[in-house]
XYZ file of C-alpha atoms in Angstrom:
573
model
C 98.302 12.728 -98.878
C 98.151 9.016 -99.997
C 95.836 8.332 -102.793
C 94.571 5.613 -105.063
C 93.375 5.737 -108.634
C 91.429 3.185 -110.643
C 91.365 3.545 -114.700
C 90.208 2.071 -117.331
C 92.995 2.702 -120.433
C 94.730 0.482 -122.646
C 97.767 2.536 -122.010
C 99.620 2.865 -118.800
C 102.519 5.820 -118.700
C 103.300 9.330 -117.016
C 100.879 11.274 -119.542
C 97.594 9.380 -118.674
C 98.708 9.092 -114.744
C 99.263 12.925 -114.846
C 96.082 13.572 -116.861
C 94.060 11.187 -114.621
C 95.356 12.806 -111.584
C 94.564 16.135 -113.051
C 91.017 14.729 -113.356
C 90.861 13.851 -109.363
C 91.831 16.887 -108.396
C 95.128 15.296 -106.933
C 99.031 15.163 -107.380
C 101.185 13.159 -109.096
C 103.654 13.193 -106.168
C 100.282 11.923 -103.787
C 99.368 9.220 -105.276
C 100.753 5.633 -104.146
C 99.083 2.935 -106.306
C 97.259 2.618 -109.712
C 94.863 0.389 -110.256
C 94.066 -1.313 -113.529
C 91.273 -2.429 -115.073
C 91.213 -3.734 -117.866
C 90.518 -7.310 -118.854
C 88.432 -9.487 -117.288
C 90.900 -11.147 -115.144
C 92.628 -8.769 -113.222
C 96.458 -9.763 -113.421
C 98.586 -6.902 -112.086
C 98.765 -3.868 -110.008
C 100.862 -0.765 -110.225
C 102.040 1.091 -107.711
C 104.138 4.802 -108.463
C 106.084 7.606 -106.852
C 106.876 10.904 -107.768
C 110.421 9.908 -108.820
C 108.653 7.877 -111.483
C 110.972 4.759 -110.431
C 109.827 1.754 -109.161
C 111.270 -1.261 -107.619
C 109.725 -4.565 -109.870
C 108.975 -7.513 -107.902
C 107.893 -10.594 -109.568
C 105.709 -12.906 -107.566
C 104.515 -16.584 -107.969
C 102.564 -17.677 -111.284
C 101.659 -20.279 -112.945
C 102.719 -19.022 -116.454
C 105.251 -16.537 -118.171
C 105.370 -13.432 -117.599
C 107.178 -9.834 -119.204
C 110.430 -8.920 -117.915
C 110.656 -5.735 -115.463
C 112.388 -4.193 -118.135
C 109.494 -4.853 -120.585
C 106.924 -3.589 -117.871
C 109.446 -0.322 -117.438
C 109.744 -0.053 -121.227
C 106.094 -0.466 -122.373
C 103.617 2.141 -122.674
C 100.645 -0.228 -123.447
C 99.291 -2.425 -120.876
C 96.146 -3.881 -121.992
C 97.918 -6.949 -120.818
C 98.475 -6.198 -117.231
C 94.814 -4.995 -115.727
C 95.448 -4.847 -111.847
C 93.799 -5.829 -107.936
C 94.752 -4.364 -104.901
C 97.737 -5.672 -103.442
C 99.524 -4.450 -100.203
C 102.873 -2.556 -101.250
C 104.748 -3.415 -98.519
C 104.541 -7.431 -98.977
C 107.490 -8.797 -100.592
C 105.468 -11.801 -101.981
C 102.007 -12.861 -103.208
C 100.656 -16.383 -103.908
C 97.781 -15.919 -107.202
C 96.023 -18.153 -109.499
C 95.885 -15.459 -112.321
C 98.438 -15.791 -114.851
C 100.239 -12.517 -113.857
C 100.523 -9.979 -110.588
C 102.840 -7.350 -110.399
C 103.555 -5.203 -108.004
C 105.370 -1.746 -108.217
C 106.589 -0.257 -105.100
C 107.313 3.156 -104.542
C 109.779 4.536 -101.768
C 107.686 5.566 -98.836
C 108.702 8.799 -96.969
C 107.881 9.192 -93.074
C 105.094 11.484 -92.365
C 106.368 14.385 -89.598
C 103.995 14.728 -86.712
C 103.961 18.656 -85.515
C 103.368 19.041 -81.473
C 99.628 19.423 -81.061
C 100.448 23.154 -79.720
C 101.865 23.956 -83.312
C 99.722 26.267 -84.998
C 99.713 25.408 -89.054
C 98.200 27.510 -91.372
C 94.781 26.001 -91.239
C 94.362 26.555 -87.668
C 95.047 30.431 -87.893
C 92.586 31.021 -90.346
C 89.643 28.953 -88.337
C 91.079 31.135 -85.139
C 90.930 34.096 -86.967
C 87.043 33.375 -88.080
C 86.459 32.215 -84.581
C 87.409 35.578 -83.317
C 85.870 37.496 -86.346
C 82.574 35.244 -85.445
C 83.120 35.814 -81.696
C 83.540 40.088 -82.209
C 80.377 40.290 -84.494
C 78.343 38.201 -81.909
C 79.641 40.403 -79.070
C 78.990 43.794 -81.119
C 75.238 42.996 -82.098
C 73.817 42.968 -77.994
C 76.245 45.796 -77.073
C 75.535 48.364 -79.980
C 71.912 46.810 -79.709
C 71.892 48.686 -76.050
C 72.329 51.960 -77.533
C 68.553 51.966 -77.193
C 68.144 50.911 -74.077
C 70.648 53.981 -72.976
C 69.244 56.901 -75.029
C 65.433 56.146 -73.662
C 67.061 55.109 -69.842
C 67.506 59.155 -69.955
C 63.653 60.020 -70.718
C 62.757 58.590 -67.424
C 61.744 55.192 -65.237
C 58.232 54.459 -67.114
C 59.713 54.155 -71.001
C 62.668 52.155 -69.346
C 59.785 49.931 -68.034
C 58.023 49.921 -71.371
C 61.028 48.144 -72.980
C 61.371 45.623 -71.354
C 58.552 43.811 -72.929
C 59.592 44.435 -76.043
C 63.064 43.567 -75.367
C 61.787 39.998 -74.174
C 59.443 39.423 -77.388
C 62.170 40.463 -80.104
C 64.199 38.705 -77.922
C 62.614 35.430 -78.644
C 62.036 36.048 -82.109
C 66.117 36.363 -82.313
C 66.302 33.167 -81.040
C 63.797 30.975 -82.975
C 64.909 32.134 -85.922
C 68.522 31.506 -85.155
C 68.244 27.689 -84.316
C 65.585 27.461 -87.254
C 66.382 29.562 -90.625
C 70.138 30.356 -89.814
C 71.513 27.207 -88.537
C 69.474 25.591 -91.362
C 70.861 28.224 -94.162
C 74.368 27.838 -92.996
C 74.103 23.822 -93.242
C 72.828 23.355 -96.901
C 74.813 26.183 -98.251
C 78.487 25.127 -96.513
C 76.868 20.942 -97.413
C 77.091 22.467 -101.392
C 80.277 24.199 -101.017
C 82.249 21.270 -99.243
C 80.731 19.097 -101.841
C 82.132 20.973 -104.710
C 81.826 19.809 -108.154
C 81.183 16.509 -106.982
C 77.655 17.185 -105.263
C 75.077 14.923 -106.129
C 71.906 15.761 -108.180
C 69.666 15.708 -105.213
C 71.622 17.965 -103.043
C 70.723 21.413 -102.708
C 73.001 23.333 -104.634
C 74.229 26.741 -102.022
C 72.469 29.242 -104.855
C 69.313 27.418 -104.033
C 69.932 27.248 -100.075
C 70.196 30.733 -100.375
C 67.273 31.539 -102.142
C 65.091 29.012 -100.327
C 66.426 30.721 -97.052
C 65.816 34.431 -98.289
C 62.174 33.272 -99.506
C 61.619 31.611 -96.123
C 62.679 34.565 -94.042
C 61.078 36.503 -96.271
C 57.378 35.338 -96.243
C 58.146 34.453 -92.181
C 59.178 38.087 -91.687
C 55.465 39.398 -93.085
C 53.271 37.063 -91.831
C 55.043 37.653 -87.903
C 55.078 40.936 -88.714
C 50.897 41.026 -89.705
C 50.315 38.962 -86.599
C 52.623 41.944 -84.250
C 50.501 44.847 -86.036
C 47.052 43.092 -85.408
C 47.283 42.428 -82.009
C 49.768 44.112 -80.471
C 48.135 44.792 -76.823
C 47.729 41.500 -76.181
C 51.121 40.005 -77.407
C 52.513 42.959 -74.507
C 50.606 41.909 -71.920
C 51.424 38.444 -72.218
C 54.779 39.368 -71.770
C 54.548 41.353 -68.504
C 54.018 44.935 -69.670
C 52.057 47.038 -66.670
C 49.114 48.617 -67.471
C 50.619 52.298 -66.899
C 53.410 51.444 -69.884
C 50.898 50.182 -72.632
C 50.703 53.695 -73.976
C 54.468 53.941 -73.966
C 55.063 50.452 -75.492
C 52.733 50.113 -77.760
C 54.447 52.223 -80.667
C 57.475 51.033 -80.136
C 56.095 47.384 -80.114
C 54.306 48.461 -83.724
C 57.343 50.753 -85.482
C 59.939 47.477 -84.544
C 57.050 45.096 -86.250
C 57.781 46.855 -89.590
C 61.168 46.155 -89.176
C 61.106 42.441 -88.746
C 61.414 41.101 -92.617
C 64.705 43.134 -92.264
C 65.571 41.284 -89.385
C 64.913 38.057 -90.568
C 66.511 38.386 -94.489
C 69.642 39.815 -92.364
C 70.130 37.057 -89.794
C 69.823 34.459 -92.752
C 72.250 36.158 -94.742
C 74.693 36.481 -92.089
C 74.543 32.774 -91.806
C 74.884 31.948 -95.516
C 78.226 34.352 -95.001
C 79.374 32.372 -92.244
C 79.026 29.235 -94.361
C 81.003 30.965 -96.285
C 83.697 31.097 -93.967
C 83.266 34.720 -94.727
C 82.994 36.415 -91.381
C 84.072 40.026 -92.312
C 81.196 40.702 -94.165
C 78.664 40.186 -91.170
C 80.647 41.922 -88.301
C 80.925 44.684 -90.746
C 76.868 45.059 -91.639
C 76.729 44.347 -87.459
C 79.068 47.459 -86.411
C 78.150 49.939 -89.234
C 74.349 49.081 -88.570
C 74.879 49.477 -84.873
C 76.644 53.138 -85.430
C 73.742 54.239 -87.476
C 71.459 53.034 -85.140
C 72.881 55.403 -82.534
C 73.247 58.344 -84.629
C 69.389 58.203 -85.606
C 68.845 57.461 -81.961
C 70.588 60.872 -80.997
C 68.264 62.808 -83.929
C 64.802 60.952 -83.272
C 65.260 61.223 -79.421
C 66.314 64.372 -78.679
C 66.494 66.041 -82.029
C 62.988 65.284 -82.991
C 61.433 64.566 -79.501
C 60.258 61.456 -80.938
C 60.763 59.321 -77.550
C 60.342 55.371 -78.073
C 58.505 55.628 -81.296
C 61.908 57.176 -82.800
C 64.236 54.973 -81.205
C 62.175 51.968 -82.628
C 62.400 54.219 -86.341
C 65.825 54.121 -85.705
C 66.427 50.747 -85.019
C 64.508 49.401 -88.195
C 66.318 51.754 -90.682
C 69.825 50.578 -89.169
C 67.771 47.247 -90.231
C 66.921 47.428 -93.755
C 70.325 49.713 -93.974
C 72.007 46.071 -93.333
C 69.921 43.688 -94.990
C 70.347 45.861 -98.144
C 74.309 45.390 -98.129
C 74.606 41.925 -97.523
C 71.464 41.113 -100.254
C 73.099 43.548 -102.741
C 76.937 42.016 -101.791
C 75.790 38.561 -101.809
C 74.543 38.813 -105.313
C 76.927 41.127 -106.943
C 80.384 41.037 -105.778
C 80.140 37.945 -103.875
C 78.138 35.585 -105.738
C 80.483 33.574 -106.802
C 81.089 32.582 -102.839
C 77.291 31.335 -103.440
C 77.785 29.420 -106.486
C 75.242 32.266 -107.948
C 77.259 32.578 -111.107
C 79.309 34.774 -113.513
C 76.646 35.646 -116.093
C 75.641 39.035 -116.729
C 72.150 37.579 -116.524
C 72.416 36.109 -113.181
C 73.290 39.658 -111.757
C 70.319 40.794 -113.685
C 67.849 37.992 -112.206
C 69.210 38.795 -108.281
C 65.368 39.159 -107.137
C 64.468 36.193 -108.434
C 64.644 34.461 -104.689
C 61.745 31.498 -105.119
C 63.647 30.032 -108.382
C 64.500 26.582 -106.662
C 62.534 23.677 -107.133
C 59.597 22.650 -104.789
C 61.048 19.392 -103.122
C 64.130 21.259 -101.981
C 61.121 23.574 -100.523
C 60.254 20.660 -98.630
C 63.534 19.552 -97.555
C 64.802 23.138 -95.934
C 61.306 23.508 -93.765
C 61.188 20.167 -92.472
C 64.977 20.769 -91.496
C 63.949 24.213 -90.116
C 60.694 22.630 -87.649
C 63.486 19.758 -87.004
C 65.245 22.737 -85.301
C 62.486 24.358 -83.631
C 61.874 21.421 -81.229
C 65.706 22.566 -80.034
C 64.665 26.346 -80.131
C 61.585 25.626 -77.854
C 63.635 23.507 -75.504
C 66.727 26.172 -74.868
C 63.818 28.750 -74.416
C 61.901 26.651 -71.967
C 64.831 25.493 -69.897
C 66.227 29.206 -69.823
C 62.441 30.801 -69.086
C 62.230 27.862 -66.512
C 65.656 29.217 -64.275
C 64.210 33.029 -64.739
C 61.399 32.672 -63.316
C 62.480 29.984 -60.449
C 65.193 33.027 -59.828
C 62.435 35.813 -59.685
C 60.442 33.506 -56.995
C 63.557 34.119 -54.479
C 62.839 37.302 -53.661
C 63.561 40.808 -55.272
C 67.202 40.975 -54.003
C 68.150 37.639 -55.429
C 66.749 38.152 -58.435
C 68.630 41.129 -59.201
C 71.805 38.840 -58.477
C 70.453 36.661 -61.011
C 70.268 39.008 -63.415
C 73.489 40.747 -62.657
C 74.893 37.242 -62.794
C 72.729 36.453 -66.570
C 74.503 39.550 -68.261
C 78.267 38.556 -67.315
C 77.754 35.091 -68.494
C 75.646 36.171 -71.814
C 78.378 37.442 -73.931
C 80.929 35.031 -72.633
C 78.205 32.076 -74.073
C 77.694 34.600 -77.568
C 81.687 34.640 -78.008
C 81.666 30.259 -77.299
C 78.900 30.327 -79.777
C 81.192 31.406 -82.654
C 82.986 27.859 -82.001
C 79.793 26.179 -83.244
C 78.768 28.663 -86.143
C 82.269 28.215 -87.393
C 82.355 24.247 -86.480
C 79.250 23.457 -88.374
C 80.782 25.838 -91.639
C 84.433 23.805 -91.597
C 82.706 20.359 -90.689
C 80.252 19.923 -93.202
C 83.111 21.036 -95.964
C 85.831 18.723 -94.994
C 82.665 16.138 -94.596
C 80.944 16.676 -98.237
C 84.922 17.094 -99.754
C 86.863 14.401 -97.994
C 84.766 11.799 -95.622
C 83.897 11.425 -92.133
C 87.281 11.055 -90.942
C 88.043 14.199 -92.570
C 85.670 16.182 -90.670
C 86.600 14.164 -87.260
C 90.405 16.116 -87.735
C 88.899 19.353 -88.078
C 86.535 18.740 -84.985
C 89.395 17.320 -82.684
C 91.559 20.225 -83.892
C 88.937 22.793 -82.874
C 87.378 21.210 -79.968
C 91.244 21.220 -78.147
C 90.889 25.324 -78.954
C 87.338 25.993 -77.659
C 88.467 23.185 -74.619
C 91.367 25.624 -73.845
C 89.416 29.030 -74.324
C 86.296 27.645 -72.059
C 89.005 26.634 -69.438
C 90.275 30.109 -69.859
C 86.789 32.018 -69.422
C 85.937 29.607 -66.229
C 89.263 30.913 -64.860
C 89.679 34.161 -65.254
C 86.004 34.344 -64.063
C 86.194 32.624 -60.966
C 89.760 34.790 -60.224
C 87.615 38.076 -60.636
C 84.263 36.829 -59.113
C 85.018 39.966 -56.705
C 85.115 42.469 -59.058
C 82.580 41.650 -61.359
C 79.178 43.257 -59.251
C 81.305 46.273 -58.274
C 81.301 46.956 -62.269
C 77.220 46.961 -62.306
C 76.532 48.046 -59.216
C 77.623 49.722 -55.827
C 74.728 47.391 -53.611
C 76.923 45.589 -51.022
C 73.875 43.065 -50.429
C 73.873 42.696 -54.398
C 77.867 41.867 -54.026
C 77.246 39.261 -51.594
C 74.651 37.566 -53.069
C 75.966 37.017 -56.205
C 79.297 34.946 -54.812
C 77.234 31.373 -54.692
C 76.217 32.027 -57.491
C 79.494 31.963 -59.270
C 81.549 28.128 -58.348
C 78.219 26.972 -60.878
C 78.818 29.649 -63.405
C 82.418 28.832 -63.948
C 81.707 24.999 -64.265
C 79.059 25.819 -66.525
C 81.949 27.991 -68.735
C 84.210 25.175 -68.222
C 81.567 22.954 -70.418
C 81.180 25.764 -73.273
C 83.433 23.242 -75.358
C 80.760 21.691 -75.976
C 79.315 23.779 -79.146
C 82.038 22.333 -81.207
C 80.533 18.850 -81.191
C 77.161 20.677 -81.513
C 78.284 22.733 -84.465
C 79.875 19.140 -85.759
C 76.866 17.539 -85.870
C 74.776 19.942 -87.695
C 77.343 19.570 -90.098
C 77.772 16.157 -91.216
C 73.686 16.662 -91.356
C 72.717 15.067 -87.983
C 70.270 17.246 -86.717
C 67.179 15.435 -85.810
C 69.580 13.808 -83.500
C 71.167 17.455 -82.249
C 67.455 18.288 -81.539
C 66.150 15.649 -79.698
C 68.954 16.181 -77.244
C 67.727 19.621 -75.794
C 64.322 17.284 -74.379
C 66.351 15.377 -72.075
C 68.613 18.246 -70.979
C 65.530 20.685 -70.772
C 63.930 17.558 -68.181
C 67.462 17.195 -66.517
C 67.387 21.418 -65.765
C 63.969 20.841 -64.177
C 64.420 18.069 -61.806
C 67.512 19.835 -60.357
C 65.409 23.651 -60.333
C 62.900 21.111 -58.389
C 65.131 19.667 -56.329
C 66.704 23.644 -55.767
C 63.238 24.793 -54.617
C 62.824 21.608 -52.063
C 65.780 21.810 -50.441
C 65.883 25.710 -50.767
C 69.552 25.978 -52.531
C 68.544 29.549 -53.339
C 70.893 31.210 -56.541
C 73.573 28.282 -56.331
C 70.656 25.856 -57.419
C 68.857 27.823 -60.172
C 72.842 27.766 -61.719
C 73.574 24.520 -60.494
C 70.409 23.464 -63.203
C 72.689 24.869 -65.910
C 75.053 23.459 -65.160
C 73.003 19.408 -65.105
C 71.341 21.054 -68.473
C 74.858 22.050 -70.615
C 76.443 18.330 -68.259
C 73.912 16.292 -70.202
C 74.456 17.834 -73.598
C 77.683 17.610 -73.408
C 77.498 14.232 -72.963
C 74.687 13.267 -75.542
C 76.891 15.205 -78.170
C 80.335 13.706 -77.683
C 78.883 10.149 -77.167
C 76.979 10.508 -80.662
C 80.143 11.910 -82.510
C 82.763 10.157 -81.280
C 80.606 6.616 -80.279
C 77.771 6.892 -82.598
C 77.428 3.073 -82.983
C 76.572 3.495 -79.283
C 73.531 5.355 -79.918
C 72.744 3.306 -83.235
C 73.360 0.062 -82.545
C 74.183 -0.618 -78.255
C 74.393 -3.773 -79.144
C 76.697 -4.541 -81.604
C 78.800 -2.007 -80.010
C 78.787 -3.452 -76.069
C 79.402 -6.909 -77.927
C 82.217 -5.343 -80.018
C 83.734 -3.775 -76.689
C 83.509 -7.023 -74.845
């Protein structure tokens, strides 16, 4: 990599280069040109290879200047302080008194095929697929539940589905608000480095702030689940002859939430990280003890929901004790936490950060919930415009929701690991930086969305007969399917997404979701009028991930566009 240093010595020679490079955190071998500063006129410029030979040029002047064997000889030059000068020129016309110019022998770069894989692209694969296994894992080993009470009978089936919806929700707000915001500041910190400026968050902070947060969240929610927990259910649809049944299940998962919270926050300071093996191994060893309690509770104890729901929070608090304890004892230093023994003595002390950085990581999270509320509302909007079509469509709709869901979790790892990579090569090495780790993972997630759409659309036959025998089901769900494949095809998309978060662009990322939330509307309108039926209430999800798409790759690759239209139709023109 080609690199220029500026000093300021008296002396010029292959001790201070080396110790100056040492300095930058660069190579003696990468570094093309020296700059000189020195005197007040700047007279010379030298520019170095790794060979440590150089090719002197003399150029115009109006005075005397050293010999090339002086320059080559000398070790001082307070004489010679440099400007810029393009190595490749083989003259330069100056006024100052002296300009020399040094120029190394330039190698040509090799350009691998784009299909090569280098070492840097297996290891973001292999978190991608680490990401992708732990998202998958969490709803599956989540459905233990659903399972073990599915045997007690129709009525406790019916009596989670309430509760299913409302911790549902909960999930998601508090992934697009405390997690993505977590996994920003602390992977901002990291890619900064040593360099990181005094009024960035440092990642210790970030994930202190973000424990404190989900913390004091996770109480107050939890307060406002055990106080009124009959009404919260029957805002969400539970039937008056399941209240009985979901109401202690609805207030033995409340105690559970802090848990919740803490964990989801730490799995995205881990994924910041770029630490994905910690996560999908709190995910699968929670999810196994979730099932074996479920087994004891259930049918051991005859505890019916109120034990599953036990279960379920001690596989909880079972996992946010491992990654709290990990994070600050064997894996602090991935946090910038420290090596002291005092620091691992002080691991409770979460609200040590000061108050404007407070400030800064809520007004980041409530930038985020405006995007939270939006995916919710366009999502809630297609569920219930499916349920108006009539009871056999909407259990193609739903059929239809839970083949799609994990193929959009495992897409969803290209963001979560996008918005880790991005904001490190952006805080270490620039925008452009972070614009060749983007292009390199958008053309994987562009190739793995093509595949899903694909291999989707080849088995669109075969997909029902997995969930259910219902001929009228099978049939039903086949227009349904041309729009669920195009949607797949535009899953690329959370790269860009993940991108922006990164390089810290998220009030932008946010206000997105509004005009892609009104785009999924219109068309759900238009879907009713003309009575498309299934096809339409997918063919809005498809207008809704169309227009993000769009909004995203036009910011991140045309951002003077959205900036400045201007300037950058005039610039076009």
């Amino acid at each position: 990599m080609e690199a220029s240093i500026r000093m300021r010595h008296s002396s010029l020679n292959s001790i201070a280069v080396n110790r100056l490079c040492r300095r930058n955190n660069t190579s003696f071998s990468g570094v093309r040109r020296v700059f000189v500063e020195h005197s007040p006129k700047p007279r010379a410029i030298f520019s170095l290879n790794n060979e440590y030979e150089s090719n002197v040029r003399t150029l115009e002047q109006r005075t005397t200047y050293p010999s090339s064997k002086d320059v080559e000889d000398s070790t001082s030059c307070s004489d010679y302080a440099g400007r810029e000068l393009d190595t490749q020129s083989e003259s330069m016309s100056t006024s100052e008194d002296l300009c020399l110019a040094l120029i190394p022998k330039t190698k040509k770069k090799r350009h691998l095929p784009w299909w090569t894989l280098s070492s840097v692209d297996k290891e973001m694969l292999m978190q991608v697929a680490t990401c992708a296994a732990a998202a998958i894992a969490e709803p599956l080993l989540g459905m233990v539940d659903t399972v073990c009470i599915g045997q007690l009978g129709m009525l406790p089936l019916a009596a989670m589905a309430p509760n299913n919806t409302v911790y549902g929700m909960l999930n998601q707000l508090a992934t697009f608000t405390l997690v993505v915001t977590v996994s920003n500041k602390i992977a901002a910190a990291l890619g900064a480095g040593k360099v990181r400026s005094r009024t960035m968050m440092s990642a210790a902070n970030a994930l202190k702030i973000g424990l404190t947060c989900s913390t004091i969240s996770g109480v107050l929610v939890a307060i406002c689940f055990l106080t009124t927990p009959v009404f919260i259910l029957n805002t969400f649809g539970a039937f008056p002859e399941t209240i009985s049944l979901a109401k202690p299940y609805f207030l033995v998962r409340a105690a559970g939430i802090p848990a919740l919270l803490i964990t989801m926050v730490m799995q995205g300071a881990y994924s910041a990280a770029l630490d994905m093996k910690t996560p999908l191994l709190a995910v699968v060893g929670a999810g196994v003890l979730n099932g074996c309690l479920d087994l004891l509770f259930i049918y051991g104890f005859n505890w019916g929901l109120g034990g599953a729901a036990l279960a379920t929070v001690i596989a909880q608090y079972a996992a946010c004790g491992m990654l709290v304890v990990r994070a600050f004892t064997a894996d602090k230093h991935k946090f910038q936490l420290g090596n002291s023994s005092k620091a691992k003595s002080e691991w409770w002390k979460f609200a040590s950060a000061p108050r404007h950085q407070y400030a800064e990581f809520i007004a980041m999270c409530m930038e985020q919930l405006t995007r939270a509320i939006n995916v919710m509302l366009a999502w809630t909007a297609c569920n219930l415009a499916a349920s108006r079509l009539g009871p056999l469509l909407a259990a193609s709709h739903q059929l239809v929701f839970q083949v799609q869901m994990f193929q959009i979790l495992a897409m969803q790892s290209f963001a979560t690991v996008s918005t880790a990579v991005t904001a490190r090569a952006f805080h270490g090495g620039g925008l452009e930086a972070a614009k060749r780790v983007t292009n390199r993972l958008l053309t994987f997630s562009s190739i793995t969305a093509l595949t899903l759409a694909l291999v989707t659309w080849t088995t669109r036959h075969l997909i029902p007969v997995l969930f259910t025998s219902d001929l009228a089901v099978h049939a039903a769900v086949q227009p349904a399917m041309f729009p669920v494949c195009c949607m797949l095809g535009l899953t690329w998309f959370k790269v860009p997404e993940g991108s922006l978060l990164g390089i810290g662009d998220g009030r932008y990322l946010a206000l997105c979701y509004i005009p892609a939330a009104l785009a999924t509307i219109a068309q759900l309108l238009n879907s009713m009028l003309f009575n498309h039926g299934l096809s339409g209430v997918w063919f809005s999800l498809v207008a809704y991930y169309s227009c993000l798409a769009t909004l995203f790759c036009v910011r991140w690759y045309c951002k003077e566009l959205t900036t400045d239209p201007i300037r950058f139709f005039r610039r076009m023109v």
